[in-house]
Amino acid sequence: MRKVQSQFGDGPLQQKLLVDDLQFLSDAALDQGGSGSGPNPHEYLGAALAACTSMTLKMYATRKAMGLENAIVTVDIERSDDVEKFTRDITLVGNLSPEEKARLLEIANKCPIHKALSGEIQIKTQLVN
């Protein structure tokens, strides 16, 4: 997997994110002291889950020749009592049987980001000179 790098951008809280030659921004909303120039880190976390879910569903449905035309995945994250609560809504578009829909729901829970977020996570932090 490619490394992700973050460094200060323009404005009070904007961050420039780099993945090889890809560049994008993260920021805080105006009411949180940022300039609103990009998704905040929690929104990127939700985006990772949403994108991984729809990619996983597309790969599976294609391999199984299912009539899935689109998978629209919406993720909302709320923090309550020091717990991050993810709500993931999935809309399946296409000619699918009830059995195929049920199987796709099972597959959604097997996407790598879902597994990472619901499993044990270890973060090693070190200063580099």
Coordinates of C-alpha atoms in Angstrom, one line a residue:
M1 CA 0.0 0.0 0.0
R2 CA 1.2 3.5 -0.8
K3 CA 2.1 5.8 2.2
V4 CA 0.0 8.8 2.9
Q5 CA 1.7 12.1 3.9
S6 CA 0.2 15.1 5.5
Q7 CA 1.7 18.6 5.9
F8 CA 0.5 22.1 6.6
G9 CA -1.4 23.7 3.8
D10 CA -2.8 27.2 3.4
G11 CA -5.0 28.7 6.1
P12 CA -5.3 28.0 9.8
L13 CA -5.9 24.2 9.7
Q14 CA -5.7 23.1 6.1
Q15 CA -3.5 20.0 5.4
K16 CA -2.0 19.0 2.1
L17 CA -2.3 15.2 1.7
L18 CA 0.0 13.3 -0.7
V19 CA -0.2 9.7 -2.0
D20 CA 2.6 9.4 -4.5
D21 CA 1.7 12.0 -7.2
L22 CA -1.9 12.4 -6.0
Q23 CA -2.6 15.5 -4.0
F24 CA -5.8 16.4 -2.0
L25 CA -6.8 18.6 0.9
S26 CA -8.2 18.1 4.4
D27 CA -9.5 20.9 6.5
A28 CA -11.8 21.8 9.3
A29 CA -15.1 23.5 8.8
L30 CA -15.4 27.3 9.1
D31 CA -17.2 27.0 12.5
Q32 CA -14.3 24.9 13.8
G33 CA -11.6 27.3 12.9
G34 CA -10.7 26.0 9.4
S35 CA -11.4 27.4 6.0
G36 CA -13.6 24.5 4.8
S37 CA -11.4 23.7 1.8
G38 CA -11.7 20.0 2.1
P39 CA -13.2 17.1 4.1
N40 CA -12.2 16.8 7.7
P41 CA -10.3 13.7 8.9
H42 CA -13.5 12.1 10.2
E43 CA -15.1 12.6 6.8
Y44 CA -12.1 10.9 5.1
L45 CA -12.6 8.0 7.5
G46 CA -16.2 7.8 6.5
A47 CA -15.2 8.1 2.8
A48 CA -12.8 5.3 3.2
L49 CA -15.5 3.0 4.5
A50 CA -18.0 4.1 1.9
A51 CA -15.5 3.7 -1.0
C52 CA -14.2 0.4 0.2
T53 CA -17.8 -1.0 0.6
S54 CA -18.9 0.0 -2.8
M55 CA -15.7 -1.3 -4.4
T56 CA -16.0 -4.6 -2.7
L57 CA -19.7 -4.9 -3.7
K58 CA -18.8 -4.1 -7.3
M59 CA -16.0 -6.6 -7.5
Y60 CA -18.1 -9.4 -5.9
A61 CA -21.2 -8.6 -8.1
T62 CA -19.1 -8.5 -11.2
R63 CA -17.4 -11.8 -10.4
K64 CA -20.8 -13.5 -9.7
A65 CA -22.4 -11.9 -12.8
M66 CA -25.1 -10.2 -10.6
G67 CA -27.2 -7.4 -12.1
L68 CA -25.8 -4.8 -9.7
E69 CA -25.7 -1.5 -11.6
N70 CA -24.7 0.7 -8.7
A71 CA -24.1 0.6 -4.9
I72 CA -24.7 3.9 -3.2
V73 CA -23.0 3.9 0.2
T74 CA -23.6 6.7 2.7
V75 CA -21.6 6.8 6.0
D76 CA -22.3 9.0 9.0
I77 CA -20.0 9.1 12.0
E78 CA -21.1 10.3 15.4
R79 CA -19.1 10.4 18.6
S80 CA -20.9 9.5 21.8
D81 CA -19.4 8.5 25.2
D82 CA -15.9 8.2 23.6
V83 CA -17.3 5.7 21.1
E84 CA -17.2 6.4 17.3
K85 CA -20.6 5.2 15.9
F86 CA -20.7 4.5 12.2
T87 CA -24.0 4.4 10.4
R88 CA -23.7 2.9 6.9
D89 CA -26.6 3.0 4.5
I90 CA -26.4 1.0 1.3
T91 CA -28.7 1.4 -1.7
L92 CA -28.3 -1.4 -4.3
V93 CA -29.4 -0.5 -7.8
G94 CA -30.1 -3.1 -10.4
N95 CA -32.1 -6.3 -11.1
L96 CA -31.2 -8.3 -7.9
S97 CA -33.1 -11.1 -6.2
P98 CA -33.7 -10.9 -2.5
E99 CA -31.1 -13.6 -2.0
E100 CA -28.5 -11.6 -4.0
K101 CA -29.3 -8.5 -1.9
A102 CA -28.8 -10.5 1.3
R103 CA -25.5 -11.9 0.1
L104 CA -24.3 -8.4 -0.9
L105 CA -25.1 -7.1 2.6
E106 CA -22.9 -9.9 4.0
I107 CA -20.2 -9.0 1.5
A108 CA -20.4 -5.4 2.5
N109 CA -19.4 -6.4 6.1
K110 CA -16.3 -8.1 4.7
C111 CA -14.7 -5.0 3.0
P112 CA -11.1 -4.5 4.2
I113 CA -11.9 -1.1 5.8
H114 CA -14.9 -2.5 7.7
K115 CA -12.6 -5.2 9.0
A116 CA -9.9 -2.8 9.9
L117 CA -12.3 -0.5 11.8
S118 CA -14.1 -3.2 13.6
G119 CA -10.9 -5.2 14.5
E120 CA -8.0 -4.4 16.7
I121 CA -6.0 -1.4 15.6
Q122 CA -2.4 -0.6 16.6
I123 CA -0.8 2.8 15.9
K124 CA 3.0 3.0 16.2
T125 CA 4.1 6.7 16.4
Q126 CA 7.8 7.7 16.1
L127 CA 9.7 10.9 15.5
V128 CA 11.8 10.9 12.4
N129 CA 14.8 13.2 11.9

